[in-house]
Amino acid sequence: MDYHKELILILDFGSQYTQLIARKTRELGVYCEIYPFNMEREKIIAMKPKGIILSGGPKSVNEDDAPVCDKGIYNLGIPILGICYGLQLTTLFFGGKVEKSAKREYGKAHISIDKKDKFLEGIKDGDIVWMSHQDKVLKIPKGFVTLAHSDNSPYAAIRNEKGTIYGVQFHPEVHHTPKGKTILKNFLYKICGVKGLFSPKSFIEMATKKIRDEVGDEIVVCALSGGVDSSVVAALIHKAIGDKLRCVFVNNGVLRKDEGQEVMEIFKDRLHMNLKYVDAEEKFLKAFRGVRDPEKKRKIIGRLFIKIFEEEARTIGNVHFLAQGTLYPDVIESVSHKGPSAVIKSHHNVGGLPKRMKLKLIEPLRELFKDEVRIVGKELGLPDNIVHRQPFPGPGLAIRIIGDITKERLQILQEADSIVRDEVERNPKFKHIWQSFAILIPVKTVGVMGDERTYANVIALRIVESEDAMTADWARIPYDTLDIVARRIINEVPGVNRVVYDISSKPPSTIEWE
Ligand code: XMP
């Protein structure tokens, strides 16, 4: 069944939780998409959504430049749920009153039910909800009824008499509202009347059909890196079109230890994909000679990769499509994700590739969030060590070898990094860690091993927790683990006599050192 038929639209008024609303909705088996708050009524009608959710937002509804939705959406007969700002906007639109309270209500609150309603089925007096607002509804509009209140919010949940428009002052999408998912589920299933057609299985079914229709008998080429996104893209397209998918794995020399063999073993031997291994290590190392500047390293990697990949694609011949692992967060025109984000590091960018090669893009993961990509990958039979892999930067170890990249320095880092992987990334105890890796610092220090004085390299450890890489904090790893990692690196990696732990957060530092 086509889950697009049960589309829920989320209009984004700039809340930091907008993506969370979407993820919770999808976890409940309902497909949804996020659009800017001012999406026009006609566009909405054309998409035939089963329901609309108005997100929260940082503004006050009474401000002159407060964001407003197309007022025509309220008379479409499509169920609407306003969350926080969404509730306040709806209240104001129908003639109620919203005012700034002297005190911001932030944190836990207990709600009391005023009127039984299917929207709050499963919720009882005293249940905890999460509040985060300054404005509050002082008077609800005519034609609306109160479903619940809290100590500070007399109108914590309301609806219109017809039961098509709902609003909550609290945030059902955050996990601090323990029964928030029940409330969202009630809205989706009992009010919007969905059946819940969205699942990893239904996604795979739809996506493979779409890929087949789009590709026909043509050839698709995919640059497989072994990262989560490119791996799932490859597995999905392979399921759809088999050998018409040609994968290319370029060993650029700055991969983690044994990465190349692992990728070949999984994708070629186990999943029987048409995968070509290109050993370009020497070419890359030659290009890195004498280069210390991180941005130059990135540019070299990007350019050389494109050149090599293009050459390979040409040898395949008659390629029409290029597969790419674009995800939903890259697609959303989200209000909360716009704004001045300075480019601090030029990310390894092969975005120019399809244009140069005159290829059509195929991006089958455009609808998915990262956690959904992992679930789809698992469903497609990819092993855990692929789907739960930590992010790894395109420029690889090149930006973790501070200064000159030589074969010898590369080997030192690969060995040290492999120990960190063993002890942290592969240890289920540290599943919550965002990234954990080693960095080779261009400094030698004195040590003593046995009776001998040594003068050798320093390895830094970077282990961070993060939600999205925009901010990060150093992980409070147990001392015992740090101790094991440091001892193993110093004992097992020739040329290293000291290990230090990076305790800086992002910002002001970054996750990578270069
Ligand atoms: P920073 O160091 O900016 O990293 O805090 C944020 C996230 O991005 C990754 N990163 C890169 N990924 N090409 C990539 O594909 C790059 O040039 C690059 N630089 C950083 C980094 O590993 C972290 O996950």
Coordinates of C-alpha atoms in Angstrom, one line a residue, residues 43-265:
K43 CA -0.4 23.5 -2.6
I44 CA -1.7 21.8 0.5
I45 CA -5.0 20.8 -1.2
A46 CA -3.0 19.3 -4.1
M47 CA -1.1 17.0 -1.7
K48 CA -4.3 15.7 -0.2
P49 CA -3.0 15.3 3.4
K50 CA -4.9 13.4 6.0
G51 CA -4.0 15.9 8.7
I52 CA -1.9 19.0 9.4
I53 CA 0.3 19.6 12.4
L54 CA 1.3 23.2 13.2
S55 CA 4.6 23.2 15.1
G56 CA 5.8 25.3 17.9
G57 CA 8.0 28.3 17.3
P58 CA 10.2 30.9 19.1
K59 CA 8.1 34.0 18.2
S60 CA 5.2 35.5 20.0
V61 CA 1.9 35.4 18.0
N62 CA 1.2 39.0 18.9
E63 CA 4.4 40.4 17.4
D64 CA 4.1 42.2 14.1
D65 CA 6.4 39.9 12.2
A66 CA 5.0 36.7 13.8
P67 CA 4.8 33.9 11.2
V68 CA 1.3 33.0 10.2
C69 CA 0.0 30.2 8.1
D70 CA -2.4 30.5 5.1
K71 CA -5.7 31.1 7.0
G72 CA -7.5 29.1 4.3
I73 CA -6.2 25.9 5.8
Y74 CA -8.7 26.1 8.7
N75 CA -11.7 25.5 6.4
L76 CA -10.4 22.6 4.4
G77 CA -12.1 20.1 6.7
I78 CA -8.6 18.4 7.2
P79 CA -7.9 17.8 10.9
I80 CA -5.4 20.2 12.4
L81 CA -3.3 19.9 15.5
G82 CA -1.6 23.0 16.8
I83 CA 1.3 22.5 19.2
C84 CA 2.3 25.4 21.4
Y85 CA 2.7 28.3 18.9
G86 CA 0.4 26.3 16.7
L87 CA -2.2 26.3 19.4
Q88 CA -1.8 30.0 20.1
L89 CA -2.0 31.0 16.4
T90 CA -5.2 28.9 16.0
T91 CA -6.7 30.6 19.2
L92 CA -5.9 34.0 17.8
F93 CA -7.3 33.3 14.4
F94 CA -10.7 32.2 15.8
G95 CA -11.0 35.2 18.1
G96 CA -9.5 33.9 21.4
K97 CA -6.9 35.7 23.4
V98 CA -3.2 35.0 23.8
E99 CA -0.9 37.0 26.1
K100 CA 2.6 37.0 27.2
S101 CA 2.8 35.8 30.8
A102 CA 5.2 37.3 33.3
K103 CA 6.8 34.0 33.8
R104 CA 7.9 31.5 31.2
E105 CA 6.5 28.1 31.9
Y106 CA 9.3 25.6 31.3
G107 CA 9.5 22.0 32.3
K108 CA 7.2 19.4 33.8
A109 CA 3.6 20.1 34.5
H110 CA 0.7 17.8 35.5
I111 CA -2.5 17.9 33.5
S112 CA -6.0 17.5 34.7
I113 CA -8.7 16.3 32.3
D114 CA -11.7 18.6 31.9
K115 CA -13.6 16.8 29.2
K116 CA -13.4 13.2 28.0
D117 CA -12.3 13.1 24.3
K118 CA -10.8 10.5 22.0
F119 CA -7.8 12.9 21.6
L120 CA -6.8 12.3 25.2
E121 CA -7.8 8.6 25.4
G122 CA -5.3 6.8 27.7
I123 CA -4.4 10.1 29.5
K124 CA -5.4 10.6 33.1
D125 CA -5.4 13.3 35.7
G126 CA -1.9 14.0 37.0
D127 CA 0.0 12.7 33.9
I128 CA 3.1 14.6 33.1
V129 CA 3.5 16.9 30.1
W130 CA 6.4 19.1 29.0
M131 CA 5.8 22.8 28.7
S132 CA 8.1 25.4 27.1
H133 CA 6.3 28.7 26.4
Q134 CA 6.0 32.3 27.4
D135 CA 2.8 33.2 25.7
K136 CA -0.4 31.6 26.9
V137 CA -4.0 31.3 25.9
L138 CA -6.1 33.5 28.2
K139 CA -9.4 32.9 26.5
I140 CA -10.4 30.2 24.0
P141 CA -12.4 31.2 20.9
K142 CA -16.1 30.7 20.7
G143 CA -16.9 27.3 19.5
F144 CA -14.0 25.7 21.3
V145 CA -14.0 23.5 24.4
T146 CA -11.3 22.8 27.0
L147 CA -10.1 19.3 27.2
A148 CA -7.4 19.6 29.9
H149 CA -5.6 22.2 32.0
S150 CA -2.5 22.4 34.1
D151 CA -1.6 24.5 37.1
N152 CA -0.2 27.3 34.9
S153 CA -2.1 26.8 31.7
P154 CA -5.9 26.9 32.0
Y155 CA -6.1 25.6 28.4
A156 CA -3.5 22.9 28.1
A157 CA -5.6 21.1 25.4
I158 CA -8.6 22.4 23.4
R159 CA -10.6 21.5 20.4
N160 CA -13.3 23.0 18.3
E161 CA -16.9 21.7 18.7
K162 CA -16.8 19.8 15.5
G163 CA -13.7 17.9 16.6
T164 CA -11.6 18.8 13.6
I165 CA -9.2 21.3 15.1
Y166 CA -7.1 20.5 18.2
G167 CA -4.5 22.4 20.1
V168 CA -2.1 21.6 22.9
Q169 CA 0.0 24.0 25.0
F170 CA 2.6 21.3 25.8
H171 CA 4.9 19.3 23.6
P172 CA 3.7 15.8 23.0
E173 CA 6.6 15.1 20.7
V174 CA 9.4 15.3 23.3
H175 CA 10.2 12.3 25.5
H176 CA 9.7 14.4 28.6
T177 CA 6.0 14.0 27.9
P178 CA 5.8 10.3 28.7
K179 CA 2.4 9.7 27.1
G180 CA 3.0 12.2 24.3
K181 CA 3.1 9.4 21.7
T182 CA -0.3 8.2 22.8
I183 CA -1.7 11.7 22.2
L184 CA -0.1 11.9 18.8
K185 CA -1.3 8.5 18.0
N186 CA -4.9 9.4 19.0
F187 CA -4.7 12.5 16.7
L188 CA -3.4 10.5 13.8
Y189 CA -5.5 7.3 14.1
K190 CA -8.7 8.5 15.8
I191 CA -9.0 12.0 14.3
C192 CA -7.2 11.9 11.0
G193 CA -8.3 8.3 10.5
V194 CA -5.1 6.9 9.2
K195 CA -4.3 3.1 9.2
G196 CA -0.5 3.4 9.5
L197 CA 0.9 2.3 6.2
F198 CA 4.4 3.5 6.7
S199 CA 7.1 1.0 7.7
P200 CA 10.6 0.1 6.7
K201 CA 9.0 -2.8 4.7
S202 CA 6.5 -0.6 2.9
F203 CA 9.3 2.0 2.2
I204 CA 11.5 -0.7 0.6
E205 CA 8.5 -1.9 -1.5
M206 CA 7.7 1.5 -2.7
A207 CA 11.3 2.6 -3.3
T208 CA 12.3 -0.5 -5.3
K209 CA 9.2 -0.1 -7.5
K210 CA 10.0 3.6 -8.0
I211 CA 13.7 2.8 -8.8
R212 CA 12.6 0.1 -11.4
D213 CA 10.2 2.5 -13.1
E214 CA 12.7 5.3 -13.2
V215 CA 15.7 3.4 -14.3
G216 CA 14.2 1.0 -16.8
D217 CA 17.0 -0.9 -18.5
E218 CA 19.7 1.7 -17.8
I219 CA 22.8 1.4 -15.7
V220 CA 23.2 3.1 -12.3
V221 CA 26.6 3.8 -10.9
C222 CA 27.2 4.3 -7.2
A223 CA 30.3 5.4 -5.2
L224 CA 30.2 3.0 -2.3
S225 CA 32.2 4.3 0.7
G226 CA 31.1 1.8 3.3
G227 CA 29.3 4.6 5.3
V228 CA 25.7 4.1 6.3
D229 CA 24.1 6.2 3.6
S230 CA 26.0 4.9 0.5
S231 CA 25.7 1.3 1.8
V232 CA 21.9 1.5 2.2
V233 CA 21.5 3.3 -1.1
A234 CA 23.5 0.5 -2.8
A235 CA 21.6 -2.3 -1.0
L236 CA 18.3 -0.8 -1.9
I237 CA 19.1 -0.2 -5.6
H238 CA 20.6 -3.6 -5.8
K239 CA 17.4 -5.1 -4.5
A240 CA 15.5 -3.2 -7.2
I241 CA 17.7 -3.7 -10.3
G242 CA 20.4 -6.3 -9.4
D243 CA 23.5 -6.2 -11.6
K244 CA 22.4 -3.0 -13.4
L245 CA 23.8 -1.3 -10.4
R246 CA 27.5 -0.9 -10.7
C247 CA 29.3 0.1 -7.5
V248 CA 32.8 1.5 -7.3
F249 CA 34.8 1.6 -4.1
V250 CA 37.8 3.9 -4.3
N251 CA 40.6 3.2 -1.8
N252 CA 42.0 6.7 -1.3
G253 CA 44.7 5.5 1.1
V254 CA 43.3 7.4 4.0
L255 CA 40.7 4.9 5.1
R256 CA 40.5 3.2 8.4
K257 CA 42.5 -0.1 8.8
D258 CA 41.0 -3.0 6.8
E259 CA 38.1 -0.8 5.6
G260 CA 38.6 -1.8 2.0
Q261 CA 38.6 -5.6 2.7
E262 CA 35.6 -5.3 4.9
V263 CA 33.6 -3.5 2.3
M264 CA 34.5 -6.0 -0.4
E265 CA 33.7 -8.9 1.9

